[in-house]
Each structure stands twice: as structure tokens, then as C-alpha cells.
Tab-separated table of N, CA and C in Angstrom:
chain	number	residue	atom	x	y	z
A	1	MET	N	23.390	-128.312	-49.951
A	1	MET	CA	22.235	-128.878	-49.304
A	1	MET	C	22.526	-128.984	-47.813
A	2	GLU	N	21.585	-128.499	-47.003
A	2	GLU	CA	21.763	-128.591	-45.558
A	2	GLU	C	21.285	-129.937	-45.050
A	3	TYR	N	21.661	-130.273	-43.820
A	3	TYR	CA	21.274	-131.556	-43.247
A	3	TYR	C	20.806	-131.316	-41.831
A	4	TYR	N	19.518	-131.484	-41.589
A	4	TYR	CA	18.941	-131.276	-40.273
A	4	TYR	C	18.453	-132.594	-39.707
A	5	GLU	N	18.340	-132.652	-38.430
A	5	GLU	CA	17.944	-133.887	-37.795
A	5	GLU	C	17.240	-133.671	-36.475
A	6	ILE	N	16.490	-134.667	-36.052
A	6	ILE	CA	15.862	-134.733	-34.739
A	6	ILE	C	16.354	-136.044	-34.150
A	7	SER	N	16.809	-136.056	-32.949
A	7	SER	CA	17.491	-137.233	-32.422
A	7	SER	C	16.678	-137.974	-31.377
A	8	ILE	N	16.737	-139.282	-31.418
A	8	ILE	CA	16.047	-140.161	-30.474
A	8	ILE	C	17.019	-140.769	-29.477
A	9	TYR	N	16.576	-140.904	-28.227
A	9	TYR	CA	17.409	-141.561	-27.227
A	9	TYR	C	17.736	-142.980	-27.669
A	10	ASN	N	18.976	-143.365	-27.500
A	10	ASN	CA	19.365	-144.744	-27.804
A	10	ASN	C	18.808	-145.676	-26.739
A	11	VAL	N	18.503	-146.874	-27.138
A	11	VAL	CA	18.005	-147.903	-26.231
A	11	VAL	C	19.062	-148.992	-26.178
A	12	ASP	N	19.130	-149.699	-25.082
A	12	ASP	CA	20.075	-150.801	-24.959
A	12	ASP	C	19.954	-151.729	-26.166
A	13	ALA	N	21.066	-151.993	-26.826
A	13	ALA	CA	21.059	-152.767	-28.075
A	13	ALA	C	20.463	-154.159	-27.882
A	14	TYR	N	20.752	-154.766	-26.772
A	14	TYR	CA	20.219	-156.114	-26.537
A	14	TYR	C	18.699	-156.095	-26.443
A	15	LEU	N	18.143	-155.169	-25.651
A	15	LEU	CA	16.690	-155.090	-25.522
A	15	LEU	C	16.046	-154.749	-26.852
A	16	SER	N	16.680	-153.868	-27.606
A	16	SER	CA	16.150	-153.512	-28.920
A	16	SER	C	16.085	-154.726	-29.818
A	17	SER	N	17.131	-155.526	-29.803
A	17	SER	CA	17.186	-156.662	-30.720
A	17	SER	C	16.127	-157.713	-30.405
A	18	LEU	N	15.666	-157.769	-29.157
A	18	LEU	CA	14.663	-158.766	-28.794
A	18	LEU	C	13.342	-158.560	-29.521
A	19	SER	N	13.000	-157.301	-29.800
A	19	SER	CA	11.696	-157.035	-30.401
A	19	SER	C	11.784	-156.520	-31.833
A	20	LEU	N	12.947	-156.598	-32.454
A	20	LEU	CA	13.110	-156.074	-33.809
A	20	LEU	C	12.171	-156.722	-34.812
A	21	PHE	N	11.921	-157.992	-34.659
A	21	PHE	CA	11.146	-158.697	-35.666
A	21	PHE	C	9.664	-158.773	-35.324
A	22	SER	N	9.287	-158.419	-34.097
A	22	SER	CA	7.888	-158.488	-33.706
A	22	SER	C	7.213	-157.123	-33.699
A	23	MET	N	7.942	-156.063	-33.990
A	23	MET	CA	7.405	-154.709	-33.964
A	23	MET	C	6.334	-154.544	-35.037
A	24	GLU	N	5.192	-153.997	-34.645
A	24	GLU	CA	4.147	-153.698	-35.617
A	24	GLU	C	4.598	-152.541	-36.498
A	25	LYS	N	4.016	-152.444	-37.671
A	25	LYS	CA	4.316	-151.339	-38.581
A	25	LYS	C	3.404	-150.164	-38.254
A	26	ALA	N	3.981	-149.001	-38.085
A	26	ALA	CA	3.215	-147.792	-37.797
A	26	ALA	C	2.459	-147.346	-39.041
A	27	ASP	N	1.249	-146.793	-38.821
A	27	ASP	CA	0.535	-146.210	-39.948
A	27	ASP	C	0.557	-144.691	-39.909
A	28	ILE	N	1.082	-144.112	-38.816
A	28	ILE	CA	1.347	-142.674	-38.729
A	28	ILE	C	2.341	-142.447	-37.595
A	29	VAL	N	3.147	-141.405	-37.737
A	29	VAL	CA	4.118	-140.999	-36.720
A	29	VAL	C	3.773	-139.571	-36.316
A	30	ILE	N	3.696	-139.317	-35.006
A	30	ILE	CA	3.425	-137.976	-34.488
A	30	ILE	C	4.633	-137.543	-33.660
A	31	VAL	N	5.195	-136.379	-34.002
A	31	VAL	CA	6.322	-135.813	-33.267
A	31	VAL	C	5.847	-134.534	-32.590
A	32	SER	N	6.136	-134.383	-31.305
A	32	SER	CA	5.854	-133.147	-30.583
A	32	SER	C	7.177	-132.492	-30.222
A	33	LYS	N	7.427	-131.316	-30.804
A	33	LYS	CA	8.662	-130.599	-30.496
A	33	LYS	C	8.658	-130.137	-29.041
A	34	LYS	N	7.532	-129.646	-28.564
A	34	LYS	CA	7.443	-129.154	-27.192
A	34	LYS	C	7.658	-130.276	-26.177
A	35	GLU	N	7.010	-131.418	-26.406
A	35	GLU	CA	7.110	-132.548	-25.482
A	35	GLU	C	8.356	-133.398	-25.715
A	36	LYS	N	9.059	-133.155	-26.828
A	36	LYS	CA	10.247	-133.922	-27.206
A	36	LYS	C	9.943	-135.418	-27.272
A	37	THR	N	8.848	-135.741	-27.973
A	37	THR	CA	8.461	-137.138	-28.132
A	37	THR	C	8.148	-137.462	-29.588
A	38	MET	N	8.353	-138.718	-29.933
A	38	MET	CA	7.907	-139.277	-31.198
A	38	MET	C	7.057	-140.487	-30.841
A	39	ILE	N	5.807	-140.498	-31.336
A	39	ILE	CA	4.908	-141.611	-31.052
A	39	ILE	C	4.540	-142.284	-32.365
A	40	LEU	N	4.705	-143.590	-32.403
A	40	LEU	CA	4.311	-144.391	-33.554
A	40	LEU	C	2.936	-144.983	-33.256
A	41	TYR	N	2.011	-144.823	-34.204
A	41	TYR	CA	0.654	-145.329	-34.038
A	41	TYR	C	0.326	-146.368	-35.098
A	42	LYS	N	-0.456	-147.359	-34.693
A	42	LYS	CA	-1.037	-148.358	-35.594
A	42	LYS	C	-2.507	-148.463	-35.206
A	43	ASP	N	-3.403	-148.182	-36.138
A	43	ASP	CA	-4.848	-148.221	-35.866
A	43	ASP	C	-5.203	-147.392	-34.630
A	44	LYS	N	-4.627	-146.195	-34.533
A	44	LYS	CA	-4.874	-145.229	-33.452
A	44	LYS	C	-4.362	-145.685	-32.087
A	45	GLN	N	-3.589	-146.761	-32.044
A	45	GLN	CA	-3.005	-147.255	-30.799
A	45	GLN	C	-1.510	-146.949	-30.785
A	46	ASP	N	-1.019	-146.441	-29.656
A	46	ASP	CA	0.402	-146.154	-29.471
A	46	ASP	C	1.169	-147.478	-29.472
A	47	ILE	N	2.057	-147.653	-30.453
A	47	ILE	CA	2.880	-148.874	-30.483
A	47	ILE	C	4.331	-148.589	-30.107
A	48	GLY	N	4.625	-147.333	-29.806
A	48	GLY	CA	5.971	-146.978	-29.375
A	48	GLY	C	6.100	-145.483	-29.169
A	49	THR	N	6.580	-145.086	-28.001
A	49	THR	CA	6.819	-143.675	-27.693
A	49	THR	C	8.291	-143.517	-27.381
A	50	TYR	N	8.932	-142.532	-28.014
A	50	TYR	CA	10.373	-142.356	-27.895
A	50	TYR	C	10.706	-140.901	-27.588
A	51	PRO	N	11.617	-140.652	-26.638
A	51	PRO	CA	12.094	-139.287	-26.412
A	51	PRO	C	13.000	-138.870	-27.570
A	52	VAL	N	12.909	-137.615	-27.983
A	52	VAL	CA	13.715	-137.107	-29.091
A	52	VAL	C	14.349	-135.774	-28.715
A	53	VAL	N	15.415	-135.426	-29.406
A	53	VAL	CA	16.016	-134.100	-29.287
A	53	VAL	C	16.090	-133.483	-30.675
A	54	PHE	N	16.176	-132.160	-30.702
A	54	PHE	CA	16.132	-131.399	-31.942
A	54	PHE	C	17.317	-130.454	-32.031
A	55	GLY	N	17.302	-129.622	-33.049
A	55	GLY	CA	18.312	-128.589	-33.216
A	55	GLY	C	18.087	-127.423	-32.269
A	56	ALA	N	19.001	-126.484	-32.307
A	56	ALA	CA	19.028	-125.357	-31.375
A	56	ALA	C	17.765	-124.501	-31.412
A	57	ASN	N	17.132	-124.339	-32.558
A	57	ASN	CA	15.959	-123.473	-32.685
A	57	ASN	C	14.656	-124.258	-32.773
A	58	ASN	N	14.593	-125.419	-32.153
A	58	ASN	CA	13.430	-126.290	-32.327
A	58	ASN	C	12.126	-125.709	-31.823
A	59	LEU	N	12.139	-124.805	-30.870
A	59	LEU	CA	10.902	-124.230	-30.346
A	59	LEU	C	10.617	-122.844	-30.901
A	60	SER	N	11.371	-122.415	-31.902
A	60	SER	CA	11.178	-121.066	-32.437
A	60	SER	C	10.317	-121.057	-33.692
A	61	GLY	N	9.453	-122.048	-33.829
A	61	GLY	CA	8.505	-122.055	-34.935
A	61	GLY	C	8.905	-122.962	-36.077
A	62	HIS	N	8.087	-122.908	-37.107
A	62	HIS	CA	8.245	-123.733	-38.302
A	62	HIS	C	9.467	-123.304	-39.105
A	63	LYS	N	10.122	-124.256	-39.707
A	63	LYS	CA	11.268	-123.975	-40.572
A	63	LYS	C	10.839	-123.021	-41.676
A	64	GLN	N	11.602	-121.955	-41.879
A	64	GLN	CA	11.290	-120.952	-42.893
A	64	GLN	C	12.245	-120.986	-44.072
A	65	GLN	N	13.516	-121.290	-43.770
A	65	GLN	CA	14.518	-121.242	-44.828
A	65	GLN	C	15.726	-122.094	-44.475
A	66	GLU	N	16.489	-122.395	-45.497
A	66	GLU	CA	17.725	-123.149	-45.318
A	66	GLU	C	18.630	-122.433	-44.319
A	67	GLY	N	19.181	-123.186	-43.384
A	67	GLY	CA	20.132	-122.629	-42.433
A	67	GLY	C	19.535	-122.022	-41.182
A	68	ASP	N	18.202	-122.001	-41.028
A	68	ASP	CA	17.617	-121.365	-39.843
A	68	ASP	C	17.621	-122.264	-38.607
A	69	LYS	N	18.095	-123.496	-38.754
A	69	LYS	CA	18.223	-124.455	-37.653
A	69	LYS	C	16.898	-124.740	-36.951
A	70	ARG	N	15.810	-124.586	-37.696
A	70	ARG	CA	14.491	-124.928	-37.180
A	70	ARG	C	14.057	-126.275	-37.757
A	71	THR	N	13.161	-126.914	-37.052
A	71	THR	CA	12.571	-128.162	-37.516
A	71	THR	C	11.214	-127.832	-38.119
A	72	PRO	N	10.904	-128.378	-39.298
A	72	PRO	CA	9.601	-128.070	-39.896
A	72	PRO	C	8.450	-128.581	-39.040
A	73	GLU	N	7.290	-127.975	-39.235
A	73	GLU	CA	6.064	-128.398	-38.567
A	73	GLU	C	5.016	-128.639	-39.643
A	74	GLY	N	4.191	-129.640	-39.441
A	74	GLY	CA	3.131	-129.915	-40.399
A	74	GLY	C	3.082	-131.379	-40.784
A	75	PHE	N	2.424	-131.632	-41.917
A	75	PHE	CA	2.201	-132.994	-42.403
A	75	PHE	C	3.141	-133.302	-43.554
A	76	TYR	N	3.841	-134.409	-43.430
A	76	TYR	CA	4.805	-134.845	-44.437
A	76	TYR	C	4.697	-136.364	-44.587
A	77	THR	N	5.561	-136.918	-45.417
A	77	THR	CA	5.624	-138.363	-45.613
A	77	THR	C	7.049	-138.829	-45.361
A	78	LEU	N	7.192	-139.969	-44.721
A	78	LEU	CA	8.501	-140.612	-44.583
A	78	LEU	C	8.694	-141.382	-45.880
A	79	ASP	N	9.415	-140.773	-46.827
A	79	ASP	CA	9.367	-141.263	-48.206
A	79	ASP	C	10.457	-142.246	-48.613
A	80	TYR	N	11.579	-142.289	-47.906
A	80	TYR	CA	12.567	-143.337	-48.195
A	80	TYR	C	13.513	-143.512	-47.022
A	81	LYS	N	14.167	-144.680	-46.991
A	81	LYS	CA	15.133	-145.014	-45.945
A	81	LYS	C	16.536	-144.988	-46.523
A	82	LYS	N	17.489	-144.571	-45.680
A	82	LYS	CA	18.891	-144.468	-46.100
A	82	LYS	C	19.752	-145.266	-45.121
A	83	GLN	N	20.152	-146.446	-45.518
A	83	GLN	CA	20.958	-147.324	-44.662
A	83	GLN	C	22.383	-146.793	-44.490
A	84	ASP	N	22.948	-146.192	-45.541
A	84	ASP	CA	24.355	-145.771	-45.541
A	84	ASP	C	24.527	-144.304	-45.151
A	85	SER	N	23.839	-143.874	-44.120
A	85	SER	CA	23.903	-142.501	-43.637
A	85	SER	C	25.153	-142.289	-42.777
A	86	ALA	N	25.560	-141.030	-42.619
A	86	ALA	CA	26.636	-140.680	-41.687
A	86	ALA	C	26.171	-140.890	-40.244
A	87	PHE	N	24.862	-141.027	-40.074
A	87	PHE	CA	24.263	-141.307	-38.781
A	87	PHE	C	23.770	-142.750	-38.812
A	88	HIS	N	23.402	-143.283	-37.647
A	88	HIS	CA	22.929	-144.673	-37.610
A	88	HIS	C	21.559	-144.758	-38.270
A	89	LYS	N	21.552	-145.036	-39.551
A	89	LYS	CA	20.350	-145.128	-40.378
A	89	LYS	C	19.627	-143.782	-40.441
A	90	ALA	N	18.873	-143.573	-41.511
A	90	ALA	CA	18.120	-142.334	-41.673
A	90	ALA	C	16.850	-142.613	-42.461
A	91	ILE	N	15.779	-141.909	-42.095
A	91	ILE	CA	14.508	-141.989	-42.806
A	91	ILE	C	14.168	-140.570	-43.241
A	92	HIS	N	14.046	-140.360	-44.536
A	92	HIS	CA	13.829	-139.026	-45.093
A	92	HIS	C	12.391	-138.552	-44.889
A	93	ILE	N	12.255	-137.286	-44.504
A	93	ILE	CA	10.957	-136.618	-44.370
A	93	ILE	C	10.761	-135.764	-45.618
A	94	SER	N	9.586	-135.783	-46.199
A	94	SER	CA	9.328	-135.145	-47.492
A	94	SER	C	9.278	-133.616	-47.460
A	95	TYR	N	9.987	-132.993	-46.534
A	95	TYR	CA	10.126	-131.536	-46.507
A	95	TYR	C	11.097	-131.123	-47.606
A	96	PRO	N	10.820	-130.043	-48.349
A	96	PRO	CA	9.682	-129.134	-48.247
A	96	PRO	C	8.480	-129.615	-49.051
A	97	ASN	N	7.279	-129.287	-48.564
A	97	ASN	CA	6.077	-129.563	-49.340
A	97	ASN	C	5.740	-128.318	-50.173
A	98	ALA	N	4.655	-128.362	-50.922
A	98	ALA	CA	4.302	-127.252	-51.822
A	98	ALA	C	4.127	-125.939	-51.055
A	99	LYS	N	3.514	-125.996	-49.878
A	99	LYS	CA	3.311	-124.781	-49.073
A	99	LYS	C	4.649	-124.217	-48.600
A	100	ASP	N	5.561	-125.087	-48.170
A	100	ASP	CA	6.887	-124.641	-47.725
A	100	ASP	C	7.643	-123.963	-48.863
A	101	ILE	N	7.560	-124.541	-50.056
A	101	ILE	CA	8.245	-123.976	-51.223
A	101	ILE	C	7.654	-122.618	-51.571
A	102	GLU	N	6.325	-122.507	-51.526
A	102	GLU	CA	5.659	-121.233	-51.827
A	102	GLU	C	6.060	-120.155	-50.823
A	103	THR	N	6.071	-120.508	-49.541
A	103	THR	CA	6.456	-119.545	-48.497
A	103	THR	C	7.894	-119.074	-48.693
A	104	ALA	N	8.801	-120.004	-48.938
A	104	ALA	CA	10.207	-119.644	-49.151
A	104	ALA	C	10.359	-118.777	-50.395
A	105	HIS	N	9.619	-119.102	-51.453
A	105	HIS	CA	9.683	-118.316	-52.692
A	105	HIS	C	9.249	-116.873	-52.430
A	106	LYS	N	8.173	-116.693	-51.654
A	106	LYS	CA	7.698	-115.346	-51.309
A	106	LYS	C	8.742	-114.576	-50.510
A	107	LEU	N	9.502	-115.297	-49.684
A	107	LEU	CA	10.553	-114.661	-48.880
A	107	LEU	C	11.849	-114.482	-49.665
A	108	GLY	N	11.918	-115.085	-50.848
A	108	GLY	CA	13.123	-114.995	-51.669
A	108	GLY	C	14.283	-115.823	-51.136
A	109	VAL	N	13.956	-116.948	-50.484
A	109	VAL	CA	14.990	-117.800	-49.887
A	109	VAL	C	14.776	-119.255	-50.306
A	110	SER	N	15.771	-120.086	-50.044
A	110	SER	CA	15.641	-121.531	-50.237
A	110	SER	C	14.969	-122.124	-48.999
A	111	PRO	N	14.015	-123.053	-49.175
A	111	PRO	CA	13.364	-123.640	-48.006
A	111	PRO	C	14.250	-124.616	-47.236
A	112	GLY	N	15.333	-125.081	-47.860
A	112	GLY	CA	16.163	-126.111	-47.247
A	112	GLY	C	15.651	-127.477	-47.646
A	113	SER	N	16.341	-128.514	-47.186
A	113	SER	CA	15.970	-129.881	-47.553
A	113	SER	C	16.713	-130.861	-46.648
A	114	ALA	N	16.667	-132.124	-46.998
A	114	ALA	CA	17.384	-133.198	-46.299
A	114	ALA	C	17.018	-133.288	-44.820
A	115	ILE	N	15.721	-133.217	-44.522
A	115	ILE	CA	15.245	-133.393	-43.153
A	115	ILE	C	15.057	-134.897	-42.930
A	116	MET	N	15.637	-135.411	-41.867
A	116	MET	CA	15.655	-136.855	-41.641
A	116	MET	C	15.343	-137.226	-40.190
A	117	ILE	N	14.781	-138.415	-40.023
A	117	ILE	CA	14.777	-139.115	-38.736
A	117	ILE	C	16.037	-139.966	-38.795
A	118	HIS	N	16.884	-139.894	-37.781
A	118	HIS	CA	18.106	-140.698	-37.846
A	118	HIS	C	18.653	-140.998	-36.468
A	119	GLY	N	19.525	-141.966	-36.426
A	119	GLY	CA	20.224	-142.312	-35.198
A	119	GLY	C	21.377	-141.355	-34.971
A	120	GLN	N	22.139	-141.648	-33.962
A	120	GLN	CA	23.267	-140.782	-33.635
A	120	GLN	C	24.358	-140.867	-34.686
A	121	LYS	N	25.194	-139.848	-34.694
A	121	LYS	CA	26.329	-139.834	-35.607
A	121	LYS	C	27.175	-141.076	-35.344
A	122	ASN	N	27.576	-141.725	-36.401
A	122	ASN	CA	28.386	-142.935	-36.268
A	122	ASN	C	29.705	-142.632	-35.563
A	123	GLY	N	30.172	-143.573	-34.741
A	123	GLY	CA	31.486	-143.456	-34.127
A	123	GLY	C	31.509	-143.079	-32.662
A	124	PHE	N	30.350	-142.857	-32.010
A	124	PHE	CA	30.354	-142.483	-30.599
A	124	PHE	C	30.480	-143.680	-29.663
A	125	GLY	N	30.122	-144.870	-30.133
A	125	GLY	CA	30.264	-146.072	-29.314
A	125	GLY	C	29.549	-145.978	-27.983
A	126	TRP	N	30.235	-146.390	-26.905
A	126	TRP	CA	29.633	-146.454	-25.576
A	126	TRP	C	29.180	-145.098	-25.058
A	127	ALA	N	29.746	-144.005	-25.537
A	127	ALA	CA	29.405	-142.666	-25.044
A	127	ALA	C	28.184	-142.068	-25.739
A	128	SER	N	27.540	-142.821	-26.614
A	128	SER	CA	26.437	-142.268	-27.403
A	128	SER	C	25.285	-141.740	-26.551
A	129	PHE	N	25.020	-142.362	-25.402
A	129	PHE	CA	23.901	-141.912	-24.577
A	129	PHE	C	24.091	-140.484	-24.074
A	130	ILE	N	25.320	-140.029	-23.905
A	130	ILE	CA	25.598	-138.678	-23.408
A	130	ILE	C	25.049	-137.623	-24.357
A	131	MET	N	25.133	-137.885	-25.660
A	131	MET	CA	24.676	-136.919	-26.662
A	131	MET	C	23.188	-136.623	-26.536
A	132	GLN	N	22.422	-137.518	-25.956
A	132	GLN	CA	20.980	-137.344	-25.888
A	132	GLN	C	20.548	-136.313	-24.846
A	133	PHE	N	21.473	-135.828	-24.036
A	133	PHE	CA	21.141	-134.809	-23.059
A	133	PHE	C	21.251	-133.406	-23.637
A	134	PHE	N	21.678	-133.295	-24.886
A	134	PHE	CA	21.893	-132.002	-25.520
A	134	PHE	C	21.098	-131.916	-26.814
A	135	ASN	N	20.670	-130.704	-27.182
A	135	ASN	CA	20.076	-130.482	-28.496
A	135	ASN	C	21.230	-130.324	-29.471
A	136	TRP	N	21.829	-131.458	-29.846
A	136	TRP	CA	23.064	-131.468	-30.624
A	136	TRP	C	22.830	-131.444	-32.115
A	137	THR	N	21.603	-131.603	-32.563
A	137	THR	CA	21.360	-131.623	-34.000
A	137	THR	C	21.191	-130.206	-34.513
A	138	ASN	N	21.135	-130.058	-35.812
A	138	ASN	CA	20.904	-128.749	-36.414
A	138	ASN	C	19.430	-128.521	-36.688
A	139	GLY	N	18.587	-129.223	-36.336
A	139	GLY	CA	17.165	-128.999	-36.516
A	139	GLY	C	16.408	-130.196	-36.968
A	140	CYS	N	16.303	-132.400	-37.569
A	140	CYS	CA	15.524	-133.502	-38.236
A	140	CYS	C	15.032	-134.514	-37.205
A	141	ILE	N	15.308	-135.697	-37.011
A	141	ILE	CA	14.860	-136.611	-35.942
A	141	ILE	C	15.806	-137.824	-35.874
A	142	SER	N	16.453	-138.153	-34.799
A	142	SER	CA	17.360	-139.319	-34.736
A	142	SER	C	16.571	-140.570	-34.436
A	143	ASP	N	16.978	-141.647	-34.999
A	143	ASP	CA	16.235	-142.868	-34.742
A	143	ASP	C	17.133	-144.029	-34.387
A	144	MET	N	16.555	-145.168	-34.288
A	144	MET	CA	17.276	-146.390	-33.960
A	144	MET	C	16.615	-147.567	-34.645
A	145	ASP	N	17.121	-148.736	-34.371
A	145	ASP	CA	16.668	-149.930	-35.083
A	145	ASP	C	15.183	-150.237	-34.910
A	146	LEU	N	14.628	-150.014	-33.735
A	146	LEU	CA	13.204	-150.297	-33.532
A	146	LEU	C	12.337	-149.449	-34.448
A	147	ILE	N	12.648	-148.177	-34.525
A	147	ILE	CA	11.867	-147.261	-35.358
A	147	ILE	C	12.057	-147.603	-36.829
A	148	TRP	N	13.298	-147.882	-37.207
A	148	TRP	CA	13.608	-148.272	-38.591
A	148	TRP	C	12.714	-149.431	-39.034
A	149	ASN	N	12.575	-150.431	-38.166
A	149	ASN	CA	11.785	-151.612	-38.509
A	149	ASN	C	10.280	-151.388	-38.432
A	150	ALA	N	9.838	-150.369	-37.704
A	150	ALA	CA	8.406	-150.102	-37.544
A	150	ALA	C	7.858	-149.145	-38.597
A	151	ILE	N	8.739	-148.547	-39.389
A	151	ILE	CA	8.311	-147.548	-40.374
A	151	ILE	C	8.657	-148.020	-41.777
A	152	ASP	N	7.665	-147.963	-42.648
A	152	ASP	CA	7.883	-148.245	-44.065
A	152	ASP	C	7.864	-146.935	-44.842
A	153	ALA	N	8.516	-146.919	-45.993
A	153	ALA	CA	8.432	-145.759	-46.881
A	153	ALA	C	6.959	-145.523	-47.197
A	154	GLY	N	6.553	-144.259	-47.147
A	154	GLY	CA	5.163	-143.896	-47.399
A	154	GLY	C	4.362	-143.624	-46.142
A	155	THR	N	4.952	-143.868	-44.962
A	155	THR	CA	4.255	-143.617	-43.701
A	155	THR	C	4.119	-142.112	-43.486
A	156	PRO	N	2.910	-141.617	-43.172
A	156	PRO	CA	2.749	-140.190	-42.889
A	156	PRO	C	3.359	-139.820	-41.541
A	157	ILE	N	3.815	-138.571	-41.458
A	157	ILE	CA	4.352	-138.025	-40.210
A	157	ILE	C	3.776	-136.631	-40.007
A	158	GLU	N	3.376	-136.351	-38.770
A	158	GLU	CA	2.953	-135.006	-38.395
A	158	GLU	C	3.944	-134.501	-37.362
A	159	ILE	N	4.527	-133.332	-37.625
A	159	ILE	CA	5.450	-132.702	-36.679
A	159	ILE	C	4.720	-131.508	-36.085
A	160	ARG	N	4.467	-131.587	-34.783
A	160	ARG	CA	3.712	-130.550	-34.072
A	160	ARG	C	4.663	-129.618	-33.335
A	161	PRO	N	4.207	-128.371	-33.110
A	161	PRO	CA	5.042	-127.424	-32.334
A	161	PRO	C	5.382	-127.973	-30.956
């Protein structure tokens, strides 16, 4: 099983902790690969905009198969949270959907799986901000505590080119 990610800029831990409990819950998440942003919406209002980074092939189209280092595009669901990730928390994206599976089947390949929103790889400490200047992931979405608290399992996500 492959593991792809899209990464979010880390925010100062102290500032993050101030609003952890007052953050509204998003009812949809919109990711723009071109703009490198993730926007959380509640009742069509932006409740949080975050810069993100992707894998090496993030602008080369929709994910086609396992190992292509692309990030999927389309409509999915954030279906579960993973506290014990190798990265600082992870939220699973329901890729592949039925269309992705059908396309991969026609191509005779595996569509891949394990697409996540997640924080940085554990263990970087004070140097973690440096990683955000590079497309260091293999293709999902990195997150942090604010996003973790603003998203519940079942929240829809749209990943745009």
C-alpha cells in the first residue's frame, strides 16, 4: 500500500492552542493544487485558509495509479482520523472512489490508496517549518491541530486542479 500526502504549513504551537477549542466545524473542505491552499468552509463562509504542499507530480493531473506521485482530484469524504500516524495526525481521504477504481481497472493498474491530510513527519522538532518550502510529500495533505479539530469524520472534500 502506498502512502501519499499533501502538507500544510505549521503554525506557531502557542497561537494554535489558543483557538483549538473555539474552532467551528467545517462542513466542506476545498483544496486547490494550483493555488496550494486548503480552505475550510462552514455555511459557505471561509473559517480557515491554509497553505499546503503536495508531492512532486501535484500539477500533472489526477491520480491515475499507485506510485504515480500524483494527488487525486475530485469529490471525496474525510472518512476517519488517525491519531497514531507516522506524521503529526492524519485524516483519511476516501480515495479511490468508484470512478477511480473503474479507470484504474480499464488501465490494468492499481489505483493506489492511503491518501491523507496530515501534519509533518514526526521528529523534525524546531526545523519543521523548513520542510514547508519543498514539495516533500509523495502526492496527500499535511495538517495540524487546528484542522484536526475543525474536521469531523464524514466531512466532504473537493480537491481541485
